[in-house]
CSV table of C-alpha atoms in Angstrom, one decimal:
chain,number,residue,atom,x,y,z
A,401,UNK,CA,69.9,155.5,98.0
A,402,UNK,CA,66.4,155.2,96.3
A,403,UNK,CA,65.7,155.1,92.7
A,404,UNK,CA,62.5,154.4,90.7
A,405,UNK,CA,60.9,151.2,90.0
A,406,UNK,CA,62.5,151.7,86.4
A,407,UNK,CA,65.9,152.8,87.9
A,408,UNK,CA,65.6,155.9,86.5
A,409,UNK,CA,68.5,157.6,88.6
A,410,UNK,CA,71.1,154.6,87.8
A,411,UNK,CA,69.8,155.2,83.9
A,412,UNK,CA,70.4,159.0,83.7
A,413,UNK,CA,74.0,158.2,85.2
A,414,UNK,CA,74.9,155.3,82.9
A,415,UNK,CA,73.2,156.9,80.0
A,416,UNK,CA,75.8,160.6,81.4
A,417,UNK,CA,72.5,162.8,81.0
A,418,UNK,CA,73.8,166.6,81.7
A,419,UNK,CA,71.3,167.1,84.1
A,420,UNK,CA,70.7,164.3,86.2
A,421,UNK,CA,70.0,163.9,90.1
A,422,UNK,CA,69.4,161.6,92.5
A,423,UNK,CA,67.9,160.6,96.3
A,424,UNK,CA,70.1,159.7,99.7
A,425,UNK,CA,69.5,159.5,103.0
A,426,UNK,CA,72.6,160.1,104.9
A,427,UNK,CA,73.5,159.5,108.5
A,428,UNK,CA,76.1,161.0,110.4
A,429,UNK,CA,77.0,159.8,114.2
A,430,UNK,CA,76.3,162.3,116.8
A,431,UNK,CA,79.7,163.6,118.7
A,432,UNK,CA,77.3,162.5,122.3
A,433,UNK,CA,78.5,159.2,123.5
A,434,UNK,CA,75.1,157.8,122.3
A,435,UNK,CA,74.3,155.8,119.3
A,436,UNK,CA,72.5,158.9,117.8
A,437,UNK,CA,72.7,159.9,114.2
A,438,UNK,CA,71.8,163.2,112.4
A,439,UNK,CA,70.1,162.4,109.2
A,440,UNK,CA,69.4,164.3,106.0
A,441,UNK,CA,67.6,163.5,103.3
A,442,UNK,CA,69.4,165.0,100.3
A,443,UNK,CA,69.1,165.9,96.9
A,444,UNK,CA,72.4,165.3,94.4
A,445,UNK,CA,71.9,166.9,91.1
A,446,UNK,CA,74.6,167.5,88.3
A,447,UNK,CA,73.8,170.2,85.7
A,448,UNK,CA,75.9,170.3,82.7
A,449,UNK,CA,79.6,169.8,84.8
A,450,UNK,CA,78.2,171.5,87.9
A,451,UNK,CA,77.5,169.5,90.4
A,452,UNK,CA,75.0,170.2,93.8
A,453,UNK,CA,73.9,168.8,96.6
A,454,UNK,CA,70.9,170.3,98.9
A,455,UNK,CA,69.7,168.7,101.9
A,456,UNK,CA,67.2,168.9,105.3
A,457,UNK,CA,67.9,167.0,108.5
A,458,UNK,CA,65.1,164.9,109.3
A,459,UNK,CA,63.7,163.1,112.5
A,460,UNK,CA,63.6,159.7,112.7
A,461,UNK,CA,59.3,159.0,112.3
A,462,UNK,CA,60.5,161.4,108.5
A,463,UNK,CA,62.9,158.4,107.6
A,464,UNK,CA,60.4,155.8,108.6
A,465,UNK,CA,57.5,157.3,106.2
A,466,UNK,CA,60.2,158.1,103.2
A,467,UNK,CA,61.0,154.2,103.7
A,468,UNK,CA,57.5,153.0,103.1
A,469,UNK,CA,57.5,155.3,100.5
A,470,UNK,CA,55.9,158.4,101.8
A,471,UNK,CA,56.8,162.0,100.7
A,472,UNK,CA,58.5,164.5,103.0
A,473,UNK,CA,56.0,166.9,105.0
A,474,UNK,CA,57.1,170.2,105.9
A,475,UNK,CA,55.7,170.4,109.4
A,476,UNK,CA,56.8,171.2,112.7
A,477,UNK,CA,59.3,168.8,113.5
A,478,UNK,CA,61.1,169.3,110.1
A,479,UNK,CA,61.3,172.7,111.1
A,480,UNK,CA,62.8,172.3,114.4
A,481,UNK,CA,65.4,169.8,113.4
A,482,UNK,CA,66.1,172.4,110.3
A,483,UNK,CA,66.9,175.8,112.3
A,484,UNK,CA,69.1,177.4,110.5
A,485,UNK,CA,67.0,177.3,107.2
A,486,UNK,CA,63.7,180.1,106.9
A,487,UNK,CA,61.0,178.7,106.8
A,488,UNK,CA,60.2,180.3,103.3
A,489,UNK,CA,63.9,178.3,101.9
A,490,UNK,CA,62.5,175.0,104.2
A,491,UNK,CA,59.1,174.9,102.5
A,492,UNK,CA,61.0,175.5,98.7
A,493,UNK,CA,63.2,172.7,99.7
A,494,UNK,CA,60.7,170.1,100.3
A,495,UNK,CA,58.7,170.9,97.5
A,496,UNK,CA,61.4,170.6,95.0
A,497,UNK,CA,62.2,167.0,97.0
A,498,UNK,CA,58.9,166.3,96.5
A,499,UNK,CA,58.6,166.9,93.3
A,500,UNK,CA,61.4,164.6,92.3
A,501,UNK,CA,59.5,162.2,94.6
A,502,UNK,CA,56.2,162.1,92.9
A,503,UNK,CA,57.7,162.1,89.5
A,504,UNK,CA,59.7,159.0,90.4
A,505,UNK,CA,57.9,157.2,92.9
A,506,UNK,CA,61.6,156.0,94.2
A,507,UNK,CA,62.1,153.0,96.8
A,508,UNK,CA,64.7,152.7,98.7
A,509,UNK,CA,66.9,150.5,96.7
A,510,UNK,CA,70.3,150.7,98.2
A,511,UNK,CA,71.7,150.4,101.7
A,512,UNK,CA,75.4,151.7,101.5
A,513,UNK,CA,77.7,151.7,105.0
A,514,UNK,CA,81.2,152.7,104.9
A,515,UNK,CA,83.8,154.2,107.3
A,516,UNK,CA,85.4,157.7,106.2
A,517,UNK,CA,88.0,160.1,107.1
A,518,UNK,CA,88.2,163.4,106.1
A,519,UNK,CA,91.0,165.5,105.8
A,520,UNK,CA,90.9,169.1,105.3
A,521,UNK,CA,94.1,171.6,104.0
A,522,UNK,CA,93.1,175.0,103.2
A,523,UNK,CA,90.7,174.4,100.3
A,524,UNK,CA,91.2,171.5,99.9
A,525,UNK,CA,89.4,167.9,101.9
A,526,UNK,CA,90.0,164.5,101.1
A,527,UNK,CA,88.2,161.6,102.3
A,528,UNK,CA,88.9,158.2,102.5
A,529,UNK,CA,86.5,155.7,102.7
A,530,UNK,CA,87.1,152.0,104.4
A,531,UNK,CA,84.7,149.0,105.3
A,532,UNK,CA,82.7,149.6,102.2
A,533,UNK,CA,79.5,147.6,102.1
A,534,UNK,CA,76.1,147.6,99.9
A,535,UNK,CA,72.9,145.7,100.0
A,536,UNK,CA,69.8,145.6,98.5
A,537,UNK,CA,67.3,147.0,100.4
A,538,UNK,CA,64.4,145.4,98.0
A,539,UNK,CA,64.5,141.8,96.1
A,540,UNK,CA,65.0,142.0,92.4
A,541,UNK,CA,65.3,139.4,89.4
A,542,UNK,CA,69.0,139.7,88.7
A,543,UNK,CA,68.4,139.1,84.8
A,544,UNK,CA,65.5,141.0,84.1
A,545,UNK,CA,67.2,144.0,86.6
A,546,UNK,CA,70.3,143.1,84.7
A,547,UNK,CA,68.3,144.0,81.6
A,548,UNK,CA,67.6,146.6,82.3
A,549,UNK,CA,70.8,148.0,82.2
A,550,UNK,CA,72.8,148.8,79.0
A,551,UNK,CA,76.2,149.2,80.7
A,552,UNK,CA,79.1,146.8,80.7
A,553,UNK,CA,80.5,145.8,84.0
A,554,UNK,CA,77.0,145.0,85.8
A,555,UNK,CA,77.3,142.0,88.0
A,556,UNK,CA,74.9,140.8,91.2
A,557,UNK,CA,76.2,139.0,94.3
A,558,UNK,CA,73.8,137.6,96.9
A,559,UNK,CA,70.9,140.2,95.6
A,560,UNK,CA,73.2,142.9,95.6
A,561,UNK,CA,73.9,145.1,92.6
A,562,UNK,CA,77.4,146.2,91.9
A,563,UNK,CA,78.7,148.3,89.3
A,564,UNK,CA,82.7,147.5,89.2
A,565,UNK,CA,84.6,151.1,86.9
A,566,UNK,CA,86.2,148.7,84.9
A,567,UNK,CA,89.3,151.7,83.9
A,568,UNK,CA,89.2,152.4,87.8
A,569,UNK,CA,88.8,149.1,89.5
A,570,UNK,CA,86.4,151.0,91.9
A,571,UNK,CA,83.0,149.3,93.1
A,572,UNK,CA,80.4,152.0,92.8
């Protein structure tokens, strides 16, 4: 996950802003017998109760420059990796992800791994997810990070931020 300097993405979720979004990449093994993964860079927003997510696969020399903090460029490659979108939809795609990117500056912040099975009846897909863990991807000041954030619940193990849904008992 990436988030701003200022957590700004964490903020608008604790604070339950109506419209609020947020910045992943996501990597999904390949079904080859390789240690290949397709990856997307994707765009979670809420609006009032609606949520939506909108993505773009991308190679990876695109995830190298969105980790050093480099915007997305629509160029060839994206488009080849990105065949079933127009290149019209492609091009509005980025430029709404890189909108979000230059108003936020984000980092990547937080490196989440998990195992998860899906299960699909009719409608309806459940997922289950297993082997659940998170680390910091950038070194922070517990107390001034901690702060920062007006939310009970908040606590920091080994430089890694948790948020524990303390009606839930869910880390997340």
């Amino acid at each position: 996950y990436f988030d701003s300097e200022e957590l700004d993405f964490l903020q608008q979720y604790l604070s339950k802003e109506p419209e609020r979004s947020k910045l992943r990449l996501r990597g999904y093994p390949t079904h080859d017998g390789k240690e290949n993964y397709s990856q997307f860079l994707e765009i979670k927003g809420k609006a009032d109760s609606v949520s939506s997510k909108r993505r773009v696969a991308i190679t990876p020399q695109h995830r190298e420059l969105l980790l050093k903090g480099h915007a997305l460029p629509c160029d060839t490659a994206l488009a080849l990796v990105n065949p079933q979108m127009s290149q019209k939809k492609l091009s509005d795609r980025v430029s709404d992800i890189n909108k979000l990117w230059r108003r936020h500056r984000p980092l990547p912040r937080i490196r989440t791994v998990y195992q998860r099975q899906a299960y699909e009846v009719g409608d309806l897909r459940v997922t289950l997810d297993t082997g659940l863990t998170m680390e910091s991807m950038v070194p922070f000041d517990e107390e001034k990070t901690l702060d920062r954030i007006d939310a009970p619940g908040w606590s920091c193990i080994d430089n890694t931020m948790l948020l524990f849904d303390l009606q839930k008992d869910i880390i997340v």
